PDB file of C-alpha atoms in Angstrom:
ATOM      1  CA  GLU A 155      17.074  19.443  -5.613  1.00 91.00           C
ATOM      2  CA  VAL A 156      14.330  17.076  -4.463  1.00 93.00           C
ATOM      3  CA  MET A 157      15.707  14.325  -6.699  1.00 93.00           C
ATOM      4  CA  ASP A 158      19.313  14.726  -5.492  1.00 94.00           C
ATOM      5  CA  LEU A 159      19.935  11.958  -2.957  1.00 95.00           C
ATOM      6  CA  THR A 160      23.629  12.892  -2.627  1.00 93.00           C
ATOM      7  CA  ARG A 161      22.581  15.525  -0.073  1.00 90.00           C
ATOM      8  CA  GLU A 162      21.535  12.783   2.353  1.00 96.00           C
ATOM      9  CA  SER A 163      23.817  11.579   5.145  1.00 97.00           C
ATOM     10  CA  LEU A 164      25.478   8.177   5.190  1.00 97.00           C
ATOM     11  CA  ALA A 165      23.335   7.297   8.227  1.00 97.00           C
ATOM     12  CA  THR A 166      20.154   8.016   6.254  1.00 98.00           C
ATOM     13  CA  MET A 167      21.367   6.000   3.255  1.00 98.00           C
ATOM     14  CA  THR A 168      22.170   3.105   5.592  1.00 98.00           C
ATOM     15  CA  GLN A 169      18.801   3.397   7.320  1.00 98.00           C
ATOM     16  CA  TYR A 170      17.020   3.033   3.952  1.00 98.00           C
ATOM     17  CA  GLY A 171      19.340   0.236   2.780  1.00 98.00           C
ATOM     18  CA  ILE A 172      20.800   2.235  -0.092  1.00 98.00           C
ATOM     19  CA  GLY A 173      24.120   1.069  -1.478  1.00 97.00           C
ATOM     20  CA  PRO A 174      25.617  -0.782  -4.431  1.00 96.00           C
ATOM     21  CA  GLY A 175      24.807  -4.479  -4.446  1.00 97.00           C
ATOM     22  CA  LEU A 176      22.323  -4.332  -1.564  1.00 98.00           C
ATOM     23  CA  PRO A 177      18.978  -6.052  -2.203  1.00 97.00           C
ATOM     24  CA  THR A 178      17.277  -3.003  -0.650  1.00 98.00           C
ATOM     25  CA  ASP A 179      19.014  -0.415  -2.857  1.00 98.00           C
ATOM     26  CA  ARG A 180      16.356   0.175  -5.540  1.00 97.00           C
ATOM     27  CA  PHE A 181      13.361   0.238  -3.214  1.00 97.00           C
ATOM     28  CA  GLY A 182      15.354   2.153  -0.610  1.00 98.00           C
ATOM     29  CA  GLN A 183      15.979   4.889  -3.163  1.00 97.00           C
ATOM     30  CA  GLN A 184      12.262   5.000  -3.984  1.00 97.00           C
ATOM     31  CA  CYS A 185      11.323   5.258  -0.299  1.00 98.00           C
ATOM     32  CA  LEU A 186      13.854   7.996   0.391  1.00 98.00           C
ATOM     33  CA  MET A 187      12.694   9.857  -2.716  1.00 97.00           C
ATOM     34  CA  ALA A 188       9.106   9.525  -1.450  1.00 98.00           C
ATOM     35  CA  ARG A 189      10.073  11.122   1.866  1.00 98.00           C
ATOM     36  CA  ARG A 190      11.808  13.961   0.040  1.00 97.00           C
ATOM     37  CA  MET A 191       8.797  14.477  -2.215  1.00 97.00           C
ATOM     38  CA  ALA A 192       6.429  14.503   0.781  1.00 97.00           C
ATOM     39  CA  GLU A 193       8.637  17.151   2.392  1.00 96.00           C
ATOM     40  CA  ALA A 194       8.435  19.193  -0.823  1.00 96.00           C
ATOM     41  CA  GLY A 195       4.627  19.040  -0.823  1.00 95.00           C
ATOM     42  CA  VAL A 196       4.042  16.464  -3.542  1.00 95.00           C
ATOM     43  CA  ARG A 197       0.479  15.292  -2.957  1.00 92.00           C
ATOM     44  CA  PHE A 198       0.492  11.799  -4.486  1.00 94.00           C
ATOM     45  CA  ILE A 199       3.455   9.435  -4.647  1.00 96.00           C
ATOM     46  CA  GLU A 200       3.326   5.843  -5.838  1.00 96.00           C
ATOM     47  CA  LEU A 201       6.100   3.350  -5.252  1.00 96.00           C
ATOM     48  CA  THR A 202       6.371  -0.037  -6.888  1.00 93.00           C
ATOM     49  CA  SER A 203       8.392  -2.946  -5.661  1.00 90.00           C
ATOM     50  CA  PRO A 204      11.421  -3.706  -7.832  1.00 86.00           C
ATOM     51  CA  VAL A 205      10.900  -7.383  -7.030  1.00 87.00           C
ATOM     52  CA  GLY A 206       7.744  -9.149  -8.140  1.00 84.00           C
ATOM     53  CA  TRP A 207       5.058 -10.175  -5.643  1.00 85.00           C
ATOM     54  CA  ASP A 208       3.093 -12.317  -8.104  1.00 86.00           C
ATOM     55  CA  HIS A 209       4.215 -15.648  -6.676  1.00 87.00           C
ATOM     56  CA  HIS A 210       2.494 -18.210  -8.869  1.00 89.00           C
ATOM     57  CA  PHE A 211       5.739 -20.183  -8.787  1.00 88.00           C
ATOM     58  CA  MET A 212       8.677 -20.452  -6.388  1.00 90.00           C
ATOM     59  CA  LEU A 213       6.816 -18.867  -3.467  1.00 87.00           C
ATOM     60  CA  GLU A 214       9.431 -19.676  -0.840  1.00 90.00           C
ATOM     61  CA  SER A 215      12.373 -18.016  -2.572  1.00 92.00           C
ATOM     62  CA  GLY A 216      10.298 -15.291  -4.279  1.00 91.00           C
ATOM     63  CA  LEU A 217       8.573 -14.142  -1.102  1.00 91.00           C
ATOM     64  CA  ARG A 218      11.859 -14.123   0.813  1.00 94.00           C
ATOM     65  CA  GLU A 219      13.486 -12.036  -1.941  1.00 95.00           C
ATOM     66  CA  ALA A 220      10.560  -9.585  -2.062  1.00 94.00           C
ATOM     67  CA  CYS A 221      10.589  -9.107   1.727  1.00 95.00           C
ATOM     68  CA  GLU A 222      14.374  -8.671   1.795  1.00 97.00           C
ATOM     69  CA  ALA A 223      14.077  -5.934  -0.829  1.00 97.00           C
ATOM     70  CA  THR A 224      11.250  -3.978   0.808  1.00 97.00           C
ATOM     71  CA  ASP A 225      11.037  -4.474   4.586  1.00 97.00           C
ATOM     72  CA  GLN A 226      13.967  -2.285   5.636  1.00 98.00           C
ATOM     73  CA  PRO A 227      13.228   0.605   3.245  1.00 98.00           C
ATOM     74  CA  VAL A 228       9.527   0.864   4.090  1.00 98.00           C
ATOM     75  CA  ALA A 229      10.297   0.684   7.815  1.00 98.00           C
ATOM     76  CA  ALA A 230      12.829   3.487   7.324  1.00 98.00           C
ATOM     77  CA  LEU A 231      10.272   5.548   5.416  1.00 98.00           C
ATOM     78  CA  LEU A 232       7.655   5.216   8.160  1.00 98.00           C
ATOM     79  CA  ALA A 233      10.179   6.025  10.905  1.00 98.00           C
ATOM     80  CA  ASP A 234      11.562   8.975   8.934  1.00 97.00           C
ATOM     81  CA  LEU A 235       8.110  10.407   8.195  1.00 98.00           C
ATOM     82  CA  LYS A 236       7.150  10.076  11.855  1.00 97.00           C
ATOM     83  CA  GLN A 237      10.391  11.614  13.120  1.00 97.00           C
ATOM     84  CA  ARG A 238       9.932  14.606  10.787  1.00 97.00           C
ATOM     85  CA  GLY A 239       6.270  15.129  11.736  1.00 97.00           C
ATOM     86  CA  LEU A 240       5.080  14.156   8.254  1.00 97.00           C
ATOM     87  CA  LEU A 241       3.325  10.866   9.043  1.00 96.00           C
ATOM     88  CA  GLU A 242       0.257  12.503  10.568  1.00 95.00           C
ATOM     89  CA  ASP A 243      -0.450  14.183   7.208  1.00 94.00           C
ATOM     90  CA  THR A 244       0.845  11.428   4.925  1.00 96.00           C
ATOM     91  CA  LEU A 245      -1.291   8.369   4.229  1.00 97.00           C
ATOM     92  CA  VAL A 246       0.898   5.348   3.467  1.00 97.00           C
ATOM     93  CA  ILE A 247      -0.863   2.377   1.882  1.00 97.00           C
ATOM     94  CA  TRP A 248       0.731  -1.025   1.317  1.00 95.00           C
ATOM     95  CA  ALA A 249      -1.320  -3.153  -1.042  1.00 92.00           C
ATOM     96  CA  GLY A 250      -1.100  -5.568  -3.882  1.00 85.00           C
ATOM     97  CA  GLU A 251      -3.517  -6.647  -6.548  1.00 82.00           C
ATOM     98  CA  PHE A 252      -4.807  -9.673  -4.601  1.00 84.00           C
ATOM     99  CA  GLY A 253      -4.158 -11.884  -1.655  1.00 86.00           C
ATOM    100  CA  ARG A 254      -2.878 -15.425  -2.118  1.00 87.00           C
ATOM    101  CA  THR A 255      -4.650 -18.727  -1.809  1.00 88.00           C
ATOM    102  CA  PRO A 256      -3.702 -20.871   1.193  1.00 89.00           C
ATOM    103  CA  TYR A 257      -3.107 -23.868  -1.073  1.00 86.00           C
ATOM    104  CA  ALA A 258      -0.343 -24.524  -3.567  1.00 86.00           C
ATOM    105  CA  GLN A 259      -0.564 -23.757  -7.249  1.00 81.00           C
ATOM    106  CA  SER A 260       1.694 -25.770  -9.556  1.00 80.00           C
ATOM    107  CA  GLY A 261       3.380 -27.187  -6.471  1.00 84.00           C
ATOM    108  CA  THR A 262       5.553 -24.152  -5.700  1.00 89.00           C
ATOM    109  CA  GLY A 263       3.286 -21.108  -5.809  1.00 90.00           C
ATOM    110  CA  ARG A 264      -0.081 -19.684  -4.926  1.00 90.00           C
ATOM    111  CA  ASP A 265      -2.890 -18.296  -7.042  1.00 90.00           C
ATOM    112  CA  HIS A 266      -4.722 -14.966  -6.696  1.00 91.00           C
ATOM    113  CA  ASN A 267      -7.268 -14.729  -3.895  1.00 91.00           C
ATOM    114  CA  HIS A 268      -9.812 -11.903  -3.873  1.00 90.00           C
ATOM    115  CA  ARG A 269     -11.802 -13.343  -0.969  1.00 92.00           C
ATOM    116  CA  GLY A 270      -9.363 -12.644   1.862  1.00 92.00           C
ATOM    117  CA  TYR A 271      -6.203 -10.574   1.884  1.00 89.00           C
ATOM    118  CA  THR A 272      -4.308  -7.987   3.833  1.00 91.00           C
ATOM    119  CA  ILE A 273      -3.752  -4.320   3.108  1.00 93.00           C
ATOM    120  CA  TRP A 274      -2.183  -1.999   5.644  1.00 96.00           C
ATOM    121  CA  MET A 275      -2.291   1.753   6.069  1.00 97.00           C
ATOM    122  CA  ALA A 276      -0.326   4.081   8.308  1.00 97.00           C
ATOM    123  CA  GLY A 277      -0.498   7.776   9.102  1.00 97.00           C
ATOM    124  CA  GLY A 278      -2.733  10.259   7.322  1.00 96.00           C
ATOM    125  CA  GLY A 279      -5.647   9.877   9.712  1.00 96.00           C
ATOM    126  CA  ALA A 280      -5.671   6.067   9.822  1.00 97.00           C
ATOM    127  CA  ARG A 281      -6.005   4.749  13.356  1.00 96.00           C
ATOM    128  CA  GLY A 282      -2.701   3.240  14.460  1.00 94.00           C
ATOM    129  CA  GLY A 283      -2.365  -0.239  15.922  1.00 94.00           C
ATOM    130  CA  VAL A 284      -5.748  -1.420  14.665  1.00 94.00           C
ATOM    131  CA  ARG A 285      -6.434  -4.738  12.984  1.00 95.00           C
ATOM    132  CA  HIS A 286      -9.776  -4.667  11.236  1.00 96.00           C
ATOM    133  CA  GLY A 287     -11.294  -7.972  10.206  1.00 95.00           C
ATOM    134  CA  ALA A 288      -9.933 -11.478   9.927  1.00 95.00           C
ATOM    135  CA  THR A 289      -9.948 -14.452   7.603  1.00 95.00           C
ATOM    136  CA  ASP A 290     -10.845 -18.045   8.330  1.00 95.00           C
ATOM    137  CA  ASP A 291      -8.155 -20.280   9.830  1.00 95.00           C
ATOM    138  CA  LEU A 292      -6.739 -21.025   6.367  1.00 93.00           C
ATOM    139  CA  GLY A 293      -6.564 -17.398   5.257  1.00 91.00           C
ATOM    140  CA  GLN A 294      -8.885 -18.059   2.343  1.00 93.00           C
ATOM    141  CA  VAL A 295     -12.040 -16.044   3.096  1.00 95.00           C
ATOM    142  CA  ALA A 296     -12.686 -12.867   5.084  1.00 95.00           C
ATOM    143  CA  ILE A 297     -15.101 -13.878   7.837  1.00 96.00           C
ATOM    144  CA  GLU A 298     -14.825 -11.051  10.378  1.00 97.00           C
ATOM    145  CA  SER A 299     -15.708  -7.483   9.343  1.00 96.00           C
ATOM    146  CA  PRO A 300     -14.956  -7.901   5.635  1.00 95.00           C
ATOM    147  CA  VAL A 301     -14.352  -4.658   3.757  1.00 94.00           C
ATOM    148  CA  HIS A 302     -15.621  -4.403   0.199  1.00 93.00           C
ATOM    149  CA  ILE A 303     -13.317  -2.640  -2.257  1.00 91.00           C
ATOM    150  CA  HIS A 304     -15.863   0.202  -2.567  1.00 94.00           C
ATOM    151  CA  ASP A 305     -15.753   0.666   1.229  1.00 95.00           C
ATOM    152  CA  TRP A 306     -11.964   0.694   1.189  1.00 94.00           C
ATOM    153  CA  HIS A 307     -11.923   3.288  -1.598  1.00 95.00           C
ATOM    154  CA  ALA A 308     -14.523   5.380   0.266  1.00 97.00           C
ATOM    155  CA  THR A 309     -12.323   5.229   3.376  1.00 97.00           C
ATOM    156  CA  ILE A 310      -9.154   6.237   1.517  1.00 96.00           C
ATOM    157  CA  LEU A 311     -10.944   9.152  -0.114  1.00 96.00           C
ATOM    158  CA  HIS A 312     -12.330  10.192   3.291  1.00 97.00           C
ATOM    159  CA  LEU A 313      -8.822  10.130   4.770  1.00 97.00           C
ATOM    160  CA  LEU A 314      -7.712  12.317   1.861  1.00 95.00           C
ATOM    161  CA  GLY A 315     -10.492  14.791   2.655  1.00 94.00           C
ATOM    162  CA  LEU A 316     -12.750  13.823  -0.256  1.00 94.00           C
ATOM    163  CA  ASP A 317     -16.378  12.727  -0.161  1.00 95.00           C
ATOM    164  CA  HIS A 318     -16.559   9.649  -2.384  1.00 95.00           C
ATOM    165  CA  ARG A 319     -20.217  10.395  -3.158  1.00 93.00           C
ATOM    166  CA  ARG A 320     -19.296  13.752  -4.707  1.00 92.00           C
ATOM    167  CA  LEU A 321     -16.107  12.747  -6.542  1.00 91.00           C
ATOM    168  CA  THR A 322     -17.250  11.957 -10.072  1.00 91.00           C
ATOM    169  CA  PHE A 323     -15.756  11.786 -13.527  1.00 91.00           C
ATOM    170  CA  ASN A 324     -17.541  11.929 -16.851  1.00 93.00           C
ATOM    171  CA  TYR A 325     -17.137   8.999 -19.194  1.00 94.00           C
ATOM    172  CA  ALA A 326     -19.122   8.498 -22.401  1.00 96.00           C
ATOM    173  CA  GLY A 327     -21.601  11.170 -21.364  1.00 95.00           C
ATOM    174  CA  ARG A 328     -22.330   9.711 -17.919  1.00 93.00           C
ATOM    175  CA  ASP A 329     -20.999  10.657 -14.488  1.00 90.00           C
ATOM    176  CA  TYR A 330     -19.260   7.825 -12.632  1.00 91.00           C
ATOM    177  CA  ARG A 331     -17.591   7.582  -9.263  1.00 90.00           C
ATOM    178  CA  LEU A 332     -14.876   5.264  -7.974  1.00 87.00           C
ATOM    179  CA  THR A 333     -17.255   3.666  -5.479  1.00 91.00           C
ATOM    180  CA  ASP A 334     -20.088   3.291  -8.036  1.00 87.00           C
ATOM    181  CA  VAL A 335     -23.351   3.594  -6.069  1.00 87.00           C
ATOM    182  CA  TYR A 336     -21.855   1.834  -3.053  1.00 91.00           C
ATOM    183  CA  GLY A 337     -19.211   2.530  -0.448  1.00 94.00           C
ATOM    184  CA  GLN A 338     -19.299   3.251   3.257  1.00 96.00           C
ATOM    185  CA  VAL A 339     -16.375   4.746   5.188  1.00 97.00           C
ATOM    186  CA  VAL A 340     -14.935   2.146   7.579  1.00 97.00           C
ATOM    187  CA  ASP A 341     -15.052   4.311  10.718  1.00 97.00           C
ATOM    188  CA  ASP A 342     -13.191   1.711  12.850  1.00 96.00           C
ATOM    189  CA  ILE A 343      -9.932   2.450  11.035  1.00 96.00           C
ATOM    190  CA  VAL A 344     -10.254   6.238  11.007  1.00 97.00           C
ATOM    191  CA  ALA A 345      -8.467   8.025  13.854  1.00 95.00           C
TER     192      ALA A 345
END
């Protein structure tokens, strides 16, 4: 029943951008399915963009296409979760593998940039309307309140109710944790 989208109204399908030939159809279906799974109590849901975000070439057209495919559905998901009272208990994270360099690569794209990039979170105990940190004027390097990946992981785990210092897994006879021996919760983004 959770997987059956035919039970949704035409207004909901339109809100998520679901329909044959629409650039939002595939991601819209994923977002609507995510809302249905959250309602059913599924604890972890991962969505992937049907359009690539790895814009080493053709940045202008590729970025436009990626945004056209995802903006409406993710906005619908956030609004729907909020309207149904699910957003306060559902942590939504929008992230990619890297940021992008502020300079061109191969004339039409941009390379990976691990020194300054944006990730956003909504709901699930994250403080709303907060911008934490900033990059330099070119967007190349985090210069204001940078967050190390271990700190970000510690913060996510905290928002999920887990202490990153106690969450370990055994590998090759040794206990490891996602945040290694590092990681501080970024209190400024916790509600």
